[in-house]
Structure formats: C-alpha cells, structure tokens
PDB file of C-alpha atoms and ligand atoms in Angstrom:
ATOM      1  CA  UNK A 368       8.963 -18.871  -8.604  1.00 48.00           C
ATOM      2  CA  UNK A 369      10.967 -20.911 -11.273  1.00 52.00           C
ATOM      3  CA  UNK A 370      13.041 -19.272 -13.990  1.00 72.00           C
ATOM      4  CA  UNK A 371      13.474 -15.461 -14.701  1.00 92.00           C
ATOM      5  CA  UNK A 372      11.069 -13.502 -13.741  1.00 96.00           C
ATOM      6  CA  UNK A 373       9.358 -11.227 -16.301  1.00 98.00           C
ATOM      7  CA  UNK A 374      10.617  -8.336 -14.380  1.00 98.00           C
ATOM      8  CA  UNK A 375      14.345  -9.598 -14.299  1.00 98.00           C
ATOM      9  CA  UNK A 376      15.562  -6.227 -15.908  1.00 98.00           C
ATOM     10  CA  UNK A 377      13.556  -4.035 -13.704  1.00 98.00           C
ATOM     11  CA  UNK A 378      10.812  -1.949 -13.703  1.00 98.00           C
ATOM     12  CA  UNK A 379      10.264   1.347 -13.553  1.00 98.00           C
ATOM     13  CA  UNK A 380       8.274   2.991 -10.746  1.00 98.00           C
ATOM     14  CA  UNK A 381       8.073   6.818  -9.082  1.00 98.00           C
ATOM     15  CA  UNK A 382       5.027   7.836  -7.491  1.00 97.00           C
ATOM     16  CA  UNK A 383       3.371  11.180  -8.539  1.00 96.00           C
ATOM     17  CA  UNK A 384       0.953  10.737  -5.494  1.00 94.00           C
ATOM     18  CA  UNK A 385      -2.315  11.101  -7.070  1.00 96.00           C
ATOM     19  CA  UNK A 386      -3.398   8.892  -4.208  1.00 95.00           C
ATOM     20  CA  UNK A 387      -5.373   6.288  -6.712  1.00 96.00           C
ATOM     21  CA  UNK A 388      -3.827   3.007  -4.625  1.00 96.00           C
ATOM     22  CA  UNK A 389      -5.292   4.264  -1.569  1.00 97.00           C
ATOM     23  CA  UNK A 390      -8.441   4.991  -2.494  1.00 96.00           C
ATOM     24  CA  UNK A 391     -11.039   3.395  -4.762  1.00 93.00           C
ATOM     25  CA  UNK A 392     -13.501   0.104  -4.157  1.00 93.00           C
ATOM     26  CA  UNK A 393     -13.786  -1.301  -1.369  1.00 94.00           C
ATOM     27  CA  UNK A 394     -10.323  -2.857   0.263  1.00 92.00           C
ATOM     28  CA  UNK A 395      -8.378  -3.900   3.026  1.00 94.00           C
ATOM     29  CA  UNK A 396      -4.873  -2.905   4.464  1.00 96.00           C
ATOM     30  CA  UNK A 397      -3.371  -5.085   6.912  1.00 94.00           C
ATOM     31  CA  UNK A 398      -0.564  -4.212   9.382  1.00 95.00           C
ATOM     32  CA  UNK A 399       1.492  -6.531  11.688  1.00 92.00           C
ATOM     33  CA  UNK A 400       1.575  -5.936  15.417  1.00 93.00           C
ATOM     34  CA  UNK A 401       4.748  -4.090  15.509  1.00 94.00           C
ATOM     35  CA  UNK A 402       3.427  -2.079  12.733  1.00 95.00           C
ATOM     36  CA  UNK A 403       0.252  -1.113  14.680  1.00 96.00           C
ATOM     37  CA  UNK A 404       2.622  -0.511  17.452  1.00 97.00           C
ATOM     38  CA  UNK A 405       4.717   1.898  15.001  1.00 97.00           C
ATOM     39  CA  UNK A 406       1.704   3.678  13.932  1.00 98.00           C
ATOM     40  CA  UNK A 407      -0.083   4.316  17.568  1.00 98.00           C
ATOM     41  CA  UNK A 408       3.722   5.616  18.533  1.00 98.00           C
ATOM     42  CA  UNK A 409       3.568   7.791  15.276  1.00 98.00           C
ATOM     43  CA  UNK A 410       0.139   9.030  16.209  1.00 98.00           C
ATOM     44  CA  UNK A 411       1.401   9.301  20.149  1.00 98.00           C
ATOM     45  CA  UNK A 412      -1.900   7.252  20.764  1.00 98.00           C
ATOM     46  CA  UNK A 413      -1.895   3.942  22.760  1.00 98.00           C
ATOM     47  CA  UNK A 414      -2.424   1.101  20.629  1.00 97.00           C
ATOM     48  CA  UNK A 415      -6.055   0.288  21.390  1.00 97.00           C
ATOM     49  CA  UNK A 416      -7.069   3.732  20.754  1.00 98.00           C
ATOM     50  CA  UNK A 417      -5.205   3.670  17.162  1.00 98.00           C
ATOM     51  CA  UNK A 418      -7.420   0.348  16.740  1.00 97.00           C
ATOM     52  CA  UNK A 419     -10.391   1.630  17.940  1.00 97.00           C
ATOM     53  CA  UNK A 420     -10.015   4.882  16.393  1.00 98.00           C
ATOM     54  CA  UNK A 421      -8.527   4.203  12.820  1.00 98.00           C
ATOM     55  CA  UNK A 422      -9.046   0.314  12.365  1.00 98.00           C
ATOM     56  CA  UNK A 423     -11.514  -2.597  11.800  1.00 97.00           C
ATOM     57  CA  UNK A 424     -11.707  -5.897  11.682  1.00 95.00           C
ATOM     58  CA  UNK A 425     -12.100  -7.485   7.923  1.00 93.00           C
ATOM     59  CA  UNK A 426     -12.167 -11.478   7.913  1.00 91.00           C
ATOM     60  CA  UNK A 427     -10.754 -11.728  11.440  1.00 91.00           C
ATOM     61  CA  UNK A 428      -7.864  -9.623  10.403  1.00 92.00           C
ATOM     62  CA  UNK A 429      -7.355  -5.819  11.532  1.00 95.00           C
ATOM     63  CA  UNK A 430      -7.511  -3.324   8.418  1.00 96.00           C
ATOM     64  CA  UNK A 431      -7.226   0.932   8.343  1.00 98.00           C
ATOM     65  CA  UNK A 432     -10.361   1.896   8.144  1.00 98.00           C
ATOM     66  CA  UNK A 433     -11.339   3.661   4.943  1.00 97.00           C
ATOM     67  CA  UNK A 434     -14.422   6.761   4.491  1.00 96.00           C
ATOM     68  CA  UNK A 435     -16.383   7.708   1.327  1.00 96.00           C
ATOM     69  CA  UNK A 436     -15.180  10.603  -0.288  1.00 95.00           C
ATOM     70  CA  UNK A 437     -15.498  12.038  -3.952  1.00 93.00           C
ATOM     71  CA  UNK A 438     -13.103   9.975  -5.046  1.00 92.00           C
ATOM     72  CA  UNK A 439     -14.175   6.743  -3.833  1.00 93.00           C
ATOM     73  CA  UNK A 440     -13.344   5.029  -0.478  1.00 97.00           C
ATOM     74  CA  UNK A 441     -10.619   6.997   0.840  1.00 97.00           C
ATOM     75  CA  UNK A 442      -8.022   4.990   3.191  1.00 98.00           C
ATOM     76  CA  UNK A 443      -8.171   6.714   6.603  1.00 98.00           C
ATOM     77  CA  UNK A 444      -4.609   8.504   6.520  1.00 98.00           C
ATOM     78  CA  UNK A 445      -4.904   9.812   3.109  1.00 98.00           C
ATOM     79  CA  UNK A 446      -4.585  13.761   3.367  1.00 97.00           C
ATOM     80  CA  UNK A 447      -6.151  15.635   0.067  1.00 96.00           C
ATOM     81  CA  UNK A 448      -5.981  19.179   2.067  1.00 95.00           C
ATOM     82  CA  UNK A 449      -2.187  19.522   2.859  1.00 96.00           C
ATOM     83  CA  UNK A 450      -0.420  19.366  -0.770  1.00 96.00           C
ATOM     84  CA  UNK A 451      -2.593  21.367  -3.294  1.00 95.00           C
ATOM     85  CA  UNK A 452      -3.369  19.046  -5.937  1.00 93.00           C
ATOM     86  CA  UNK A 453      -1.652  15.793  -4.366  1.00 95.00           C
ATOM     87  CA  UNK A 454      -2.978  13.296  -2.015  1.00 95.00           C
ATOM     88  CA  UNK A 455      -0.311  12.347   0.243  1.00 96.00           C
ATOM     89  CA  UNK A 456       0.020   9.777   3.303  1.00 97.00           C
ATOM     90  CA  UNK A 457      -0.769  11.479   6.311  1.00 97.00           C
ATOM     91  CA  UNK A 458       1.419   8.712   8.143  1.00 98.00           C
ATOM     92  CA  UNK A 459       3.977   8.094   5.593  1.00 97.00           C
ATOM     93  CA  UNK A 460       6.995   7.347   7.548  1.00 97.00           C
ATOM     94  CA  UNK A 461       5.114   4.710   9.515  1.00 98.00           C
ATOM     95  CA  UNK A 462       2.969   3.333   6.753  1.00 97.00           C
ATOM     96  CA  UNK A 463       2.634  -0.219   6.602  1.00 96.00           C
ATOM     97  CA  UNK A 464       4.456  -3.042   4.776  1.00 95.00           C
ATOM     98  CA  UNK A 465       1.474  -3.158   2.296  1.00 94.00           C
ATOM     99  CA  UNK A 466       1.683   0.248   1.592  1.00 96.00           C
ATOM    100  CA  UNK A 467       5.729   0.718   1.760  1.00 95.00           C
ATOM    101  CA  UNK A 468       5.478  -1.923  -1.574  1.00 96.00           C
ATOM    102  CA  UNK A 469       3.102  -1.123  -3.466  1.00 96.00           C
ATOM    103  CA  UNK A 470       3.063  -1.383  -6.897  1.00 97.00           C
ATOM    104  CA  UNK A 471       5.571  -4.376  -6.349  1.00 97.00           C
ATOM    105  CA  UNK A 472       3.108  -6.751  -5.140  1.00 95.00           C
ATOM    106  CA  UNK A 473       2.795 -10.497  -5.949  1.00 95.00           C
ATOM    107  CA  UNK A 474      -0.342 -10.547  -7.526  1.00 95.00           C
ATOM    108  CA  UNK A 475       0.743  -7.411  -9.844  1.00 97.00           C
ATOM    109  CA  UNK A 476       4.186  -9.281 -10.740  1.00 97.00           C
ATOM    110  CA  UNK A 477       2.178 -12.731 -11.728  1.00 97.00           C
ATOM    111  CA  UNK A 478       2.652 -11.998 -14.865  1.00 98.00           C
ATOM    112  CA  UNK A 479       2.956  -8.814 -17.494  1.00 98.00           C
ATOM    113  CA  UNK A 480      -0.479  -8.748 -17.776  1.00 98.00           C
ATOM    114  CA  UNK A 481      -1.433  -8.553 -14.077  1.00 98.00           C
ATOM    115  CA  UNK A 482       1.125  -5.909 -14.445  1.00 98.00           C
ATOM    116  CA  UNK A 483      -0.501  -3.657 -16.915  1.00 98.00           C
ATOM    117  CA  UNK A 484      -4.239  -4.604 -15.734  1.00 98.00           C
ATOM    118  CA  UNK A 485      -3.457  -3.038 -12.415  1.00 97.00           C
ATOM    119  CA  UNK A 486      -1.356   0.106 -13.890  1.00 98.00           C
ATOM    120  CA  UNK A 487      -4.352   0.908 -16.203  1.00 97.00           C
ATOM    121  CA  UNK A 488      -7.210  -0.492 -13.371  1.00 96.00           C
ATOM    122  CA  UNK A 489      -5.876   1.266 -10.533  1.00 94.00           C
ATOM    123  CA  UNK A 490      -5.195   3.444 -12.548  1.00 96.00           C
ATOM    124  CA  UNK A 491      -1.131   4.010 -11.358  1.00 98.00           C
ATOM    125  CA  UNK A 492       0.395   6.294 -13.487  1.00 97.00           C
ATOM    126  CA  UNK A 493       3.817   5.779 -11.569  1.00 98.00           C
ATOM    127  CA  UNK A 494       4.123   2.399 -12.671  1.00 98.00           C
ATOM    128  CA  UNK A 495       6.536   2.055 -15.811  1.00 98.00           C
ATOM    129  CA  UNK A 496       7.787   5.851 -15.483  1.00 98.00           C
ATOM    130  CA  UNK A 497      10.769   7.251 -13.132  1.00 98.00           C
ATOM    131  CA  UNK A 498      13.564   5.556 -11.997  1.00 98.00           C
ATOM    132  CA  UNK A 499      14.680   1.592 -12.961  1.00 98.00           C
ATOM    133  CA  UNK A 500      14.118  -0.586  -9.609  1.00 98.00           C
ATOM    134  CA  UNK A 501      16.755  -3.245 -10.334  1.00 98.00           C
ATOM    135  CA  UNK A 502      15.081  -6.907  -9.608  1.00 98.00           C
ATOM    136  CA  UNK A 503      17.108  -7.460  -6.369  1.00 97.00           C
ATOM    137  CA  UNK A 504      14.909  -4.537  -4.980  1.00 97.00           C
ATOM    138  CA  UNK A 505      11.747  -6.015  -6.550  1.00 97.00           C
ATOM    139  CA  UNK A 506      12.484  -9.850  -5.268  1.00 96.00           C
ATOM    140  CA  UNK A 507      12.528  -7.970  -1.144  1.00 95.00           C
ATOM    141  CA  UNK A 508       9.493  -5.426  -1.727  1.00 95.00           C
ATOM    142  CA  UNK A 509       7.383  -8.655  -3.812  1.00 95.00           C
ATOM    143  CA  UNK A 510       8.249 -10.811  -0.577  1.00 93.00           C
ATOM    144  CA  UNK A 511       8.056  -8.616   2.306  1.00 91.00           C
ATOM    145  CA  UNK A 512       4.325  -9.237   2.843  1.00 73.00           C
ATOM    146  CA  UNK A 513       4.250 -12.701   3.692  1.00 66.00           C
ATOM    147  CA  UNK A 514       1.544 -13.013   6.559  1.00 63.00           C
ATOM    148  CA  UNK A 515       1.969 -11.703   9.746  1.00 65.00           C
ATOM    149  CA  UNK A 516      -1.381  -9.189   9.965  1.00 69.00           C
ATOM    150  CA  UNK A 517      -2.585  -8.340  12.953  1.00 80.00           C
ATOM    151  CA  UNK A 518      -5.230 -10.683  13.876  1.00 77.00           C
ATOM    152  CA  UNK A 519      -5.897 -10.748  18.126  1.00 68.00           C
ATOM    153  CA  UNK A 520      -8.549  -8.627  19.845  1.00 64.00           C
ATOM    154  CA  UNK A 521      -6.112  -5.400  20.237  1.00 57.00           C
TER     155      UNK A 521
HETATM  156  S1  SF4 B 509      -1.551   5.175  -7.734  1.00 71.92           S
HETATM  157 FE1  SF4 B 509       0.658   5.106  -8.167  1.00 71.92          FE
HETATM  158  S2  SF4 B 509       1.251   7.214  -8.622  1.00 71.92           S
HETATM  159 FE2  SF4 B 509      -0.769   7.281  -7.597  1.00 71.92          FE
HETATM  160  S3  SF4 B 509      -0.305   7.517  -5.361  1.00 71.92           S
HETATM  161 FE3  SF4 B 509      -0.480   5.343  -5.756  1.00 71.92          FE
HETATM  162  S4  SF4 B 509       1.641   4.683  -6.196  1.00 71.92           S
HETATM  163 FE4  SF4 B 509       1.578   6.891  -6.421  1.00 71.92          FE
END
C-alpha cells in the first residue's frame, strides 16, 4: 500500500457480540493447519473428526461449516443459548486468524467507503465505537491473513 493509509490515526473498534459477522449469507471461514490442529485440541477431538464433524470443503479449501438458523446462516461455533441476549464464540480462544481480525480486514480497509459499507452491511455496530486501535495494531491484524488455509484431504 503506498502513502498513509486512511486509517493512519486509528479506528475505533469493541465488539458488543451481537454475533452479525458470523452469521448472515452464505460464507466461508478458512483456517490454517495449525489452526485446525488448535481447534481439534480445543475440542479434545482428533483432527479428522473436527474436519469431518465441523468443516467442509469450499473451492478446494476447508471452511467451518455454517447451519440455518433465524438469523441467517449461523457459523458452526456460534452459541446464542449461553449469554442471554449475546451470541458469543463457542471456541473463542482458539478461533481462527479470520475471525481473531475481523473488522480489520483488507477488503474493509480498501478504502473509507468499504469501511462504512461493511459497518452498515454487516451490519457491525462495534466498528467506529470503543477503544482507538492505533494503526501499528491495524497494519498486523490487516496482514495476518495472507494465505495459508487449509487445503489437503485432512
Ligand atoms: S458484528 Fe461486530 S459487534 Fe457484532 S459480533 Fe461481530 S464484531 Fe462484534
């Protein structure tokens, strides 16, 4: 990316966990191998029953699988029941990169208008309220999800 970004004084971000990024349309999240391997540990599965029991292949690449729900396509691990109200990641601590960064993605960062499409699409109503993320911490969550996604048989 030449020059400043948009971003370069931050962006504010705090999730309320409504749970609208993981559900919705249709979609795909991708994991690497070691995070597949973090999640089956997390689950205290073996990795080919974590793919055969919460994946599928999208494209040639593995994805969590998602179900229909109320709300729309539900990703696999979201938990409605546990928090009254909320709708919280039932595998939080081992959720994967694409997850772990959202909304600081490079398609939302494109430009101040992808920005604000995807805050009012989604909708997100974290984005642009809680804390300032300075743009150092931006830059590593925008480019932590270069490639990588789990792609072999499992
Ligand atoms: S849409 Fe935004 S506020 Fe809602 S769960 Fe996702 S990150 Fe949190």
């Amino acid at each position: 990316m030449s020059g400043a970004e948009w971003y370069a004084d931050g962006l504010r971000f705090q999730c309320t966990q409504c749970g609208n990024c993981c559900t919705g349309p249709p979609g795909t999240v991708g994991f690497t191998a070691a995070e597949a391997k973090e999640l089956a540990r997390h689950l205290g599965i073996t990795e080919k029953a974590f793919l055969r029991q919460y994946a599928r292949k999208v494209d040639g690449n593995w994805s969590l699988n998602e179900h229909e729900t109320e709300h729309g396509l539900d990703c696999v691990f979201l938990d409605r029941e546990t928090v009254p109200g909320k709708a919280v990641c039932g595998v939080y601590e081992a959720r994967p990169t694409q997850c772990r960064t959202w909304p600081f993605w490079p398609e939302n960062l494109r430009t101040q208008r992808s920005w604000l499409t995807t805050r009012h699409g989604t909708p997100c109503p974290g984005m642009d309220t809680g804390p300032l993320i300075p743009i150092e911490a931006i830059r590593i969550q925008r480019d932590a999800k270069k490639g990588g996604w789990l792609d072999g048989e499992g």
